[in-house]
PQR file with spaces between the fields and no chain letter, atoms N, CA, C, O and H, PARSE charges and radii, in Angstrom:
ATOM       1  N    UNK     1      51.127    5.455   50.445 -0.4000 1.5000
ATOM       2  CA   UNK     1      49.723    5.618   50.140 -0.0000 2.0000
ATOM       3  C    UNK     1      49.091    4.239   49.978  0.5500 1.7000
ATOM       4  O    UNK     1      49.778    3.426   49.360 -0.5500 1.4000
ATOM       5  N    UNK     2      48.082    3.896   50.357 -0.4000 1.5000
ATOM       6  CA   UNK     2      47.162    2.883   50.436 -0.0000 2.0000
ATOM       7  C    UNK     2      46.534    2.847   48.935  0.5500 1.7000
ATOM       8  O    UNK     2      46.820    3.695   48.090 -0.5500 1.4000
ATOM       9  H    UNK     2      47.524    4.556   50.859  0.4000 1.0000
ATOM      10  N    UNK     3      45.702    1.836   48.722 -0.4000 1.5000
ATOM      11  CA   UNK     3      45.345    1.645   47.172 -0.0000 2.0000
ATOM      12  C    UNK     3      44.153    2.902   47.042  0.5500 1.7000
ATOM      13  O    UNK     3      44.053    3.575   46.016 -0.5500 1.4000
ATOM      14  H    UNK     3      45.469    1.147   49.409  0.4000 1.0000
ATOM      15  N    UNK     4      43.186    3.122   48.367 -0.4000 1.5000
ATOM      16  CA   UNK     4      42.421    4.357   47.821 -0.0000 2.0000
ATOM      17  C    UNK     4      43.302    5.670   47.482  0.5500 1.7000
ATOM      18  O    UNK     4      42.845    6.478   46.674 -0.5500 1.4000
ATOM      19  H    UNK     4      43.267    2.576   49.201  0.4000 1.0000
ATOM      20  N    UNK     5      44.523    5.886   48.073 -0.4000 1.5000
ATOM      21  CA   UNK     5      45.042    7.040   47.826 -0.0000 2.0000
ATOM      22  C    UNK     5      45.672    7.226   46.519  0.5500 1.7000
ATOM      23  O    UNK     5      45.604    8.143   45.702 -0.5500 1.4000
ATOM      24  H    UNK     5      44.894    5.229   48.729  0.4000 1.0000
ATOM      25  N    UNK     6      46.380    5.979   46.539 -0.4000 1.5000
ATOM      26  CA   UNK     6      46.758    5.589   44.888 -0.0000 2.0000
ATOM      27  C    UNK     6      45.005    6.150   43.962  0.5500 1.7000
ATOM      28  O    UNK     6      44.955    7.272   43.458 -0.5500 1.4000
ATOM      29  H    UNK     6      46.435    5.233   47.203  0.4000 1.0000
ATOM      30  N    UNK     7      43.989    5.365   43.904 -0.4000 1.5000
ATOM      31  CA   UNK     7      43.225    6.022   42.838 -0.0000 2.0000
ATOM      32  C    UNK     7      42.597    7.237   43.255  0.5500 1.7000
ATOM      33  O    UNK     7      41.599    7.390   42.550 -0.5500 1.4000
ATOM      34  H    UNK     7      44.029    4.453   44.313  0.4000 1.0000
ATOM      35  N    UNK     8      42.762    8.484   44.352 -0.4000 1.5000
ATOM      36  CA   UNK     8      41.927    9.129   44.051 -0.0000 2.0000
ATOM      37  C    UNK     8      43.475   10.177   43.937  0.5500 1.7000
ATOM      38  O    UNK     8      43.460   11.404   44.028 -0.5500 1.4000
ATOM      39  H    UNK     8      43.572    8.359   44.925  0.4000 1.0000
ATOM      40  N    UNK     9      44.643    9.386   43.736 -0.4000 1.5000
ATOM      41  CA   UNK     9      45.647   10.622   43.237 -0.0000 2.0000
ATOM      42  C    UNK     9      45.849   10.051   41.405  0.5500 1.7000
ATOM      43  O    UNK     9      46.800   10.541   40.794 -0.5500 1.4000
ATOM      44  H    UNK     9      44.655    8.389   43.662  0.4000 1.0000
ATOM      45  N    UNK    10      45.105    9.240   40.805 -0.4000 1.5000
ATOM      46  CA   UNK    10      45.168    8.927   39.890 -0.0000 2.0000
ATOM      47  C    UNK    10      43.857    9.291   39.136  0.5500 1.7000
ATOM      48  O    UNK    10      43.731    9.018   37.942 -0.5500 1.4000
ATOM      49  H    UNK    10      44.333    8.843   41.301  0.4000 1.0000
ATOM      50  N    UNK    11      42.598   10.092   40.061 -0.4000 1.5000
ATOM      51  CA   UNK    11      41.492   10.730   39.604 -0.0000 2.0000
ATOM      52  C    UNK    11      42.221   12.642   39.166  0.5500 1.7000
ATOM      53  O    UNK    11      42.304   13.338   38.155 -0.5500 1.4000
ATOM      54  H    UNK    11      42.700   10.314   41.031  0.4000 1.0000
ATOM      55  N    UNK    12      42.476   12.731   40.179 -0.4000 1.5000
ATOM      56  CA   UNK    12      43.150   13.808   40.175 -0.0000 2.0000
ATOM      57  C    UNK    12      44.587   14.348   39.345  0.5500 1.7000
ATOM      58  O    UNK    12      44.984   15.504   39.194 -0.5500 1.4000
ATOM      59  H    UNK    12      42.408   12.166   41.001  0.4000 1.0000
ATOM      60  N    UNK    13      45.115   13.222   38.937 -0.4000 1.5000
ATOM      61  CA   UNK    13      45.878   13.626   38.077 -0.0000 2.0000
ATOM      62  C    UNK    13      44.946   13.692   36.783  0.5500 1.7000
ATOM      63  O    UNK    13      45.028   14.615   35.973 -0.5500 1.4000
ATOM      64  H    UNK    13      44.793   12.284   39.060  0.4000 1.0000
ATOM      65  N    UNK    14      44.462   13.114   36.718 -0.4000 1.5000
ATOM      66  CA   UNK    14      43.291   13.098   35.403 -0.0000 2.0000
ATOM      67  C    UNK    14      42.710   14.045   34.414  0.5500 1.7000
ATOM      68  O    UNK    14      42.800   14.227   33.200 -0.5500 1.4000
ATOM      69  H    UNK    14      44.396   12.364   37.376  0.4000 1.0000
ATOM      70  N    UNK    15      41.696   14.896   36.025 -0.4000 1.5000
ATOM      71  CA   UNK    15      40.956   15.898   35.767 -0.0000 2.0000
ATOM      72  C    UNK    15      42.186   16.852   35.277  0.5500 1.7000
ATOM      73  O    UNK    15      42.303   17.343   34.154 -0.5500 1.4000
ATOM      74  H    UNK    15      41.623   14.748   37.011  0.4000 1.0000
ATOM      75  N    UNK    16      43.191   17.020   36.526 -0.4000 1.5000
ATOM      76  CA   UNK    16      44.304   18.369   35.737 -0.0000 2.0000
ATOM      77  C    UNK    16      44.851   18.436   34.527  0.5500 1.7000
ATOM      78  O    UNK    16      45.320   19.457   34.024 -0.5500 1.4000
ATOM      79  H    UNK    16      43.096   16.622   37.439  0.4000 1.0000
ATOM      80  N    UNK    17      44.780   16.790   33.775 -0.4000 1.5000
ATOM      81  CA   UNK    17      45.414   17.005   33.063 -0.0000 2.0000
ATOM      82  C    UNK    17      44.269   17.004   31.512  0.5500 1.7000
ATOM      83  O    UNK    17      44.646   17.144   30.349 -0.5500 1.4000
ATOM      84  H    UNK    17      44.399   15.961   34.183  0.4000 1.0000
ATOM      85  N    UNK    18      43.046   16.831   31.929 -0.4000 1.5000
ATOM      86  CA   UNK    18      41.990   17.413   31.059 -0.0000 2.0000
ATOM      87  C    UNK    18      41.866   18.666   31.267  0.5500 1.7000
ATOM      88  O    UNK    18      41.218   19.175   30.353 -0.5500 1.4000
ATOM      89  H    UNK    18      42.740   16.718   32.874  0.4000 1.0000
ATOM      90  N    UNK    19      42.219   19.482   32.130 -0.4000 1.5000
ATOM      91  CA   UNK    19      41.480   20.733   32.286 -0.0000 2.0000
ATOM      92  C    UNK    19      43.124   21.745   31.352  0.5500 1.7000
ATOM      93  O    UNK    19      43.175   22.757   30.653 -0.5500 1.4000
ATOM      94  H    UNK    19      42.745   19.069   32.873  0.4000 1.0000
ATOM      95  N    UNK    20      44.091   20.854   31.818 -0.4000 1.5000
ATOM      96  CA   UNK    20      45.047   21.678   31.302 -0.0000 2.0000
ATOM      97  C    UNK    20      44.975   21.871   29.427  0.5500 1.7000
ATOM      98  O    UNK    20      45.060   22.865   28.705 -0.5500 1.4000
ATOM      99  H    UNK    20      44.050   20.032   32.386  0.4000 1.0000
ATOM     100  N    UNK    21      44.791   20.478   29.153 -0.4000 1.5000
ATOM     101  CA   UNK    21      44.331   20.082   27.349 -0.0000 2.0000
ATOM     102  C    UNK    21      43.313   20.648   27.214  0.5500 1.7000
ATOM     103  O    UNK    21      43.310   20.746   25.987 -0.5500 1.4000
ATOM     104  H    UNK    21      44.722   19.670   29.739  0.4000 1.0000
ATOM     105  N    UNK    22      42.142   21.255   27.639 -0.4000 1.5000
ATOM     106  CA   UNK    22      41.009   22.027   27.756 -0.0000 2.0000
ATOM     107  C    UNK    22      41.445   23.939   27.820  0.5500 1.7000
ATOM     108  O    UNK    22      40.728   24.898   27.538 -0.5500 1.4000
ATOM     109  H    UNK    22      42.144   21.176   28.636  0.4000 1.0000
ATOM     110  N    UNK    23      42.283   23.914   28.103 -0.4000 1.5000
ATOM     111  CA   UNK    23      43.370   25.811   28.331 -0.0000 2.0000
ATOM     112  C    UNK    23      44.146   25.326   26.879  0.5500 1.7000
ATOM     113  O    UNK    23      44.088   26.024   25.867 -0.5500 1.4000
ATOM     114  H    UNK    23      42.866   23.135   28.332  0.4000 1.0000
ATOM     115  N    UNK    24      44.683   24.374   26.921 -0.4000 1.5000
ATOM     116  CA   UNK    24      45.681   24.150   25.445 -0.0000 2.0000
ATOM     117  C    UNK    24      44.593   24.916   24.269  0.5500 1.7000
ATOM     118  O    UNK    24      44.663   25.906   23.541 -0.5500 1.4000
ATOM     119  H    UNK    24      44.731   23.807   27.743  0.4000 1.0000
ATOM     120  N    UNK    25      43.639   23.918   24.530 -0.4000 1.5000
ATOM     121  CA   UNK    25      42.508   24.293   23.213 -0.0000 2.0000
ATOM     122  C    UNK    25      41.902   25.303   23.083  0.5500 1.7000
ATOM     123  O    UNK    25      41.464   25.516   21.953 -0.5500 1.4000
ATOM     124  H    UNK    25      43.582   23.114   25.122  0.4000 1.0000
ATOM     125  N    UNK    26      41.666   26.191   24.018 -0.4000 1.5000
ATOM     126  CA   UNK    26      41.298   27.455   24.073 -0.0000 2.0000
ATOM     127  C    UNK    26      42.461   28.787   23.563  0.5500 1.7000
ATOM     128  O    UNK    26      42.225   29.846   22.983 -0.5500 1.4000
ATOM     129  H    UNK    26      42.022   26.018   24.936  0.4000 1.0000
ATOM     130  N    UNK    27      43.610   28.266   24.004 -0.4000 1.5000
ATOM     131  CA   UNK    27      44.708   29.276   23.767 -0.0000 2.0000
ATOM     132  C    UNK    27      44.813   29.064   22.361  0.5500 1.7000
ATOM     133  O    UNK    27      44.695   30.180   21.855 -0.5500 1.4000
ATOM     134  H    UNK    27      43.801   27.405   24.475  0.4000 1.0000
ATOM     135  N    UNK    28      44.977   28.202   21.461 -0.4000 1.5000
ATOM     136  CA   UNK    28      44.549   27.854   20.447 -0.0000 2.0000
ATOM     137  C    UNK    28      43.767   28.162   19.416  0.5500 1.7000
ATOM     138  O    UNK    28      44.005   28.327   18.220 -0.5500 1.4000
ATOM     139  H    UNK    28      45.073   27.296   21.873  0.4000 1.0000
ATOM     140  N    UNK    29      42.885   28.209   20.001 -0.4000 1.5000
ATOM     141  CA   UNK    29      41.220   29.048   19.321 -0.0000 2.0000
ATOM     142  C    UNK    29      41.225   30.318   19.350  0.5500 1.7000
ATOM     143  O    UNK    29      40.859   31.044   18.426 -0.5500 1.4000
ATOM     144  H    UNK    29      42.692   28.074   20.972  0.4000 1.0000
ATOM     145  N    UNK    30      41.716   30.731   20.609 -0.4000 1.5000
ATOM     146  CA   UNK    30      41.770   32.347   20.425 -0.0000 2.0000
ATOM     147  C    UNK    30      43.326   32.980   19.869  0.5500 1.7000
ATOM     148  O    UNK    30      43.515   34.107   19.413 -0.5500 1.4000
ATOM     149  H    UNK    30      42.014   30.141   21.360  0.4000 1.0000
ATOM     150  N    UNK    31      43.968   32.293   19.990 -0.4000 1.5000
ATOM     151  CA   UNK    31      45.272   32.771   18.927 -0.0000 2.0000
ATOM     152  C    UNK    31      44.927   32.361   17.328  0.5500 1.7000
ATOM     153  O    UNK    31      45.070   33.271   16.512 -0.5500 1.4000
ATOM     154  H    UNK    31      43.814   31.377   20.361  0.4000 1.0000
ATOM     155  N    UNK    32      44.631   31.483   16.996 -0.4000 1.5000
ATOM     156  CA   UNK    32      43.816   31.669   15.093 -0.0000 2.0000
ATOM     157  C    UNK    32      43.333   32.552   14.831  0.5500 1.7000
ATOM     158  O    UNK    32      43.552   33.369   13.937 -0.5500 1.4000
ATOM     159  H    UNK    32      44.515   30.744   17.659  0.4000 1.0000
ATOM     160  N    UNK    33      42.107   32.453   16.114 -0.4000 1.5000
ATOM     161  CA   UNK    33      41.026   33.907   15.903 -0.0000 2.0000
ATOM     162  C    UNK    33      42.120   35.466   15.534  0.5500 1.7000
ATOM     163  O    UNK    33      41.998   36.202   14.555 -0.5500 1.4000
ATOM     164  H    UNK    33      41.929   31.789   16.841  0.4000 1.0000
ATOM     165  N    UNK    34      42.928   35.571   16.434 -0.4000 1.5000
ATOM     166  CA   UNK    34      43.439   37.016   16.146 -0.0000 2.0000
ATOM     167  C    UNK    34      44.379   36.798   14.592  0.5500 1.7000
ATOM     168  O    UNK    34      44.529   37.570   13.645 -0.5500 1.4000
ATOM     169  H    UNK    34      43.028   34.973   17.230  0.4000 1.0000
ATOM     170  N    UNK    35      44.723   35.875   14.755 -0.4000 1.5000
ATOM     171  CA   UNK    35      46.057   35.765   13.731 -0.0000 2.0000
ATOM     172  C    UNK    35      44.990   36.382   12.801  0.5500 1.7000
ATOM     173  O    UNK    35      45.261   37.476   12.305 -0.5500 1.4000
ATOM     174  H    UNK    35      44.602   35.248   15.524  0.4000 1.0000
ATOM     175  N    UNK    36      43.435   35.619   12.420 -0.4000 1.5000
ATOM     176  CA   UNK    36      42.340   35.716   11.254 -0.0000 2.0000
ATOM     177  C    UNK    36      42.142   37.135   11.172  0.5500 1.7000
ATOM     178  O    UNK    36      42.373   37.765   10.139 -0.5500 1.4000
ATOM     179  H    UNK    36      43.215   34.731   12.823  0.4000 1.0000
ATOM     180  N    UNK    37      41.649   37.744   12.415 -0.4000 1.5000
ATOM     181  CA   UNK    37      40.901   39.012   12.227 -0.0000 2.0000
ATOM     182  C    UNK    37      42.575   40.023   11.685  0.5500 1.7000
ATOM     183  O    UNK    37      42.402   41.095   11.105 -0.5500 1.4000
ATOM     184  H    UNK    37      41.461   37.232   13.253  0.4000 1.0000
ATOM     185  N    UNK    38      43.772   39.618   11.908 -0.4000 1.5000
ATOM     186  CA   UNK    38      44.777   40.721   11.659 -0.0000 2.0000
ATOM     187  C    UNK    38      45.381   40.318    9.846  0.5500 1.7000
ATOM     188  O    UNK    38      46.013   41.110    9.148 -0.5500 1.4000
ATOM     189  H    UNK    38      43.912   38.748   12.380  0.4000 1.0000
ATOM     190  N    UNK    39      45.054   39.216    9.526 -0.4000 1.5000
ATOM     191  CA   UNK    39      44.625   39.234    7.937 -0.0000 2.0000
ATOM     192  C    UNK    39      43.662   39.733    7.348  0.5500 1.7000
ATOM     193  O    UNK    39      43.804   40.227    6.230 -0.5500 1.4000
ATOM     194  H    UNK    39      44.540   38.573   10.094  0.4000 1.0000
ATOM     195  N    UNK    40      42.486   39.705    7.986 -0.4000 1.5000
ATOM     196  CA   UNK    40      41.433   39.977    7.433 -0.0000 2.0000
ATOM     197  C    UNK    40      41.550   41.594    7.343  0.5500 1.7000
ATOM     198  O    UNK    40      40.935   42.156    6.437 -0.5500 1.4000
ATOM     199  H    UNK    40      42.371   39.304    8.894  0.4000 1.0000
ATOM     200  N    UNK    41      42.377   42.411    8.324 -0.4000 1.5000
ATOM     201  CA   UNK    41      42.560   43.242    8.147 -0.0000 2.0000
ATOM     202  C    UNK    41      43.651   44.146    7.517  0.5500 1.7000
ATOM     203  O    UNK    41      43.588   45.339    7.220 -0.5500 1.4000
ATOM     204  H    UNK    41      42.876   41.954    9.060  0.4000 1.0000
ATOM     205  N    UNK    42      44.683   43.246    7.390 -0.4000 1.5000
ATOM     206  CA   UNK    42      45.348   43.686    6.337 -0.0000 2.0000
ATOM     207  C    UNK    42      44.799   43.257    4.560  0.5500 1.7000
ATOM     208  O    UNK    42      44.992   43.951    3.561 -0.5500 1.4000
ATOM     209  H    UNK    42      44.734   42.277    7.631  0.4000 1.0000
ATOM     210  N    UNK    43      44.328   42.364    4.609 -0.4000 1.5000
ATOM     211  CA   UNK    43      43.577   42.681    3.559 -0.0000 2.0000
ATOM     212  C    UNK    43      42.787   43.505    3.080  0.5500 1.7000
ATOM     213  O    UNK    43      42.700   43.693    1.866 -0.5500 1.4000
ATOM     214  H    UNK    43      44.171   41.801    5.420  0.4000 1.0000
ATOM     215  N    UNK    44      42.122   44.094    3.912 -0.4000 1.5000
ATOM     216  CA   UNK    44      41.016   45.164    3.742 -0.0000 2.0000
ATOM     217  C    UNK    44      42.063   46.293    3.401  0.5500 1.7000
ATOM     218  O    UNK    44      41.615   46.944    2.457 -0.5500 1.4000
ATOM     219  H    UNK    44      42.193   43.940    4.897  0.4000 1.0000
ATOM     220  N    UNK    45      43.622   46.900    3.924 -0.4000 1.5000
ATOM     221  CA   UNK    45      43.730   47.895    4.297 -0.0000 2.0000
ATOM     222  C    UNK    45      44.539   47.784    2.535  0.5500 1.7000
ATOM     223  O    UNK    45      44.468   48.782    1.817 -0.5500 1.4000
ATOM     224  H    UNK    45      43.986   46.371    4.690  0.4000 1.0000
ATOM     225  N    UNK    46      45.260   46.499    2.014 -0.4000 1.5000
ATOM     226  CA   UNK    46      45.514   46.607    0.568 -0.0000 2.0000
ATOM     227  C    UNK    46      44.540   46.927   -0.929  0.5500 1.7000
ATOM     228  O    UNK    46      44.799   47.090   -2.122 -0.5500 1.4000
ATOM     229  H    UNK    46      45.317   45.688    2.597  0.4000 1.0000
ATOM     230  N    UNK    47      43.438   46.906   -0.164 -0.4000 1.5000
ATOM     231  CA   UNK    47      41.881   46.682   -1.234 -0.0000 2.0000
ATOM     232  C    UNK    47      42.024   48.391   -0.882  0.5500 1.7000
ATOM     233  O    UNK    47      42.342   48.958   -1.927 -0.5500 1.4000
ATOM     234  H    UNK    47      43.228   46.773    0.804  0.4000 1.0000
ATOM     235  N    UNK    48      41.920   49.131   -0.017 -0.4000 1.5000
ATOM     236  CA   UNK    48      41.381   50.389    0.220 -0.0000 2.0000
ATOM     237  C    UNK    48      43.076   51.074   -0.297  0.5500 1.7000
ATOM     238  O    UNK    48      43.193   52.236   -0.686 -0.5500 1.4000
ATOM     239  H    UNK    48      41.661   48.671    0.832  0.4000 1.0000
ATOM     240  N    UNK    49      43.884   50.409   -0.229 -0.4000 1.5000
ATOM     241  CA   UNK    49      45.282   50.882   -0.612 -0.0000 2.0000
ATOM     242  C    UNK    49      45.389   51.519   -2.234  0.5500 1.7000
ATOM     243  O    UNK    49      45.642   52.615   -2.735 -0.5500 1.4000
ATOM     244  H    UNK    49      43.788   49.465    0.088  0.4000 1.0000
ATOM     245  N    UNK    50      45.082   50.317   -2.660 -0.4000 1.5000
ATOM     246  CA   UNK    50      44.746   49.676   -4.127 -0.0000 2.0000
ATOM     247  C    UNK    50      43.601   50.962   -4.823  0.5500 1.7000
ATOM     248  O    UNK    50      43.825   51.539   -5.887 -0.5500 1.4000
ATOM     249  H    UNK    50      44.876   49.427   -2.253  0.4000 1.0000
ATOM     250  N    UNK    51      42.554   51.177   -4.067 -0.4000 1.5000
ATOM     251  CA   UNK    51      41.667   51.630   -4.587 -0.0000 2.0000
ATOM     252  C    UNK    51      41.762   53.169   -4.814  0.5500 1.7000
ATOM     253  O    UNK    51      41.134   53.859   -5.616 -0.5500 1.4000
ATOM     254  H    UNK    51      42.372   50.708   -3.202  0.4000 1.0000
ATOM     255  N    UNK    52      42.875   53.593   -3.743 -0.4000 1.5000
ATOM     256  CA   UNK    52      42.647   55.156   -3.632 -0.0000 2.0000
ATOM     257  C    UNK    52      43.755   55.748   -4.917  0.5500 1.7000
ATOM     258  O    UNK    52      44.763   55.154   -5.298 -0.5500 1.4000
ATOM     259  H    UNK    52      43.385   53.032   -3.091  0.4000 1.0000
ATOM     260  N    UNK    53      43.283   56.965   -5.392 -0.4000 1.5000
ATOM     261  CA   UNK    53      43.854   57.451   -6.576 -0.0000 2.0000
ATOM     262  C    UNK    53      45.680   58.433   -6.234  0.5500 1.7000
ATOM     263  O    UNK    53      45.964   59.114   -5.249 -0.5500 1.4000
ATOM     264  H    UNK    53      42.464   57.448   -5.083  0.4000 1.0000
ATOM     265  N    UNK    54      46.280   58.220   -7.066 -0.4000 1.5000
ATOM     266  CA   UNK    54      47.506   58.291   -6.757 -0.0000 2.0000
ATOM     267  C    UNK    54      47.763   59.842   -7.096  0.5500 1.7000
ATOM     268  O    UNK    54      47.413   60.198   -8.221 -0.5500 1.4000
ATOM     269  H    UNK    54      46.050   57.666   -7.867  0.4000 1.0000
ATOM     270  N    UNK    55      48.160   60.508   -6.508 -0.4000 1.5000
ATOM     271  CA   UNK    55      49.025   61.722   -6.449 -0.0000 2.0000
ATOM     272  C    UNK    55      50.295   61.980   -6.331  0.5500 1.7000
ATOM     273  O    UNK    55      51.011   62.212   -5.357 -0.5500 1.4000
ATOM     274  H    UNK    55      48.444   60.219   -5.594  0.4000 1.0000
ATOM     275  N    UNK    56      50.532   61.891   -7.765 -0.4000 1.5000
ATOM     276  CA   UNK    56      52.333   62.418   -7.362 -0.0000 2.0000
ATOM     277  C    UNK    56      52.406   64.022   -7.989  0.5500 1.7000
ATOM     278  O    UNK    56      53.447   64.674   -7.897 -0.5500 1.4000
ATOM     279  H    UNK    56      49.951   61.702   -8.557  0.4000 1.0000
């Protein structure tokens, strides 16, 4: 490869490897998100657990 091929395979490694750290951060964000909403809902389900009157 000639020196342009050298930098436009050194542009291109670039972008992929922003776009890949850009999927990192997203997979990320949306795996907290669920982890959050499946606390948030087991919390709710110990409060309504808690609250209901016992029958034995």
């Amino acid at each position: 490869m000639g020196v342009y091929g050298d930098y436009a395979a050194s542009i291109i490694h670039e972008q992929r490897s922003r776009e890949l750290q850009a999927q990192v951060r997203q997979d990320r964000l949306a795996r907290s998100g669920r982890e959050d909403g499946r606390r948030s809902e087991e919390r709710k389900a110990r409060a309504r657990a808690g609250a209901r009157p016992r029958t034995v």
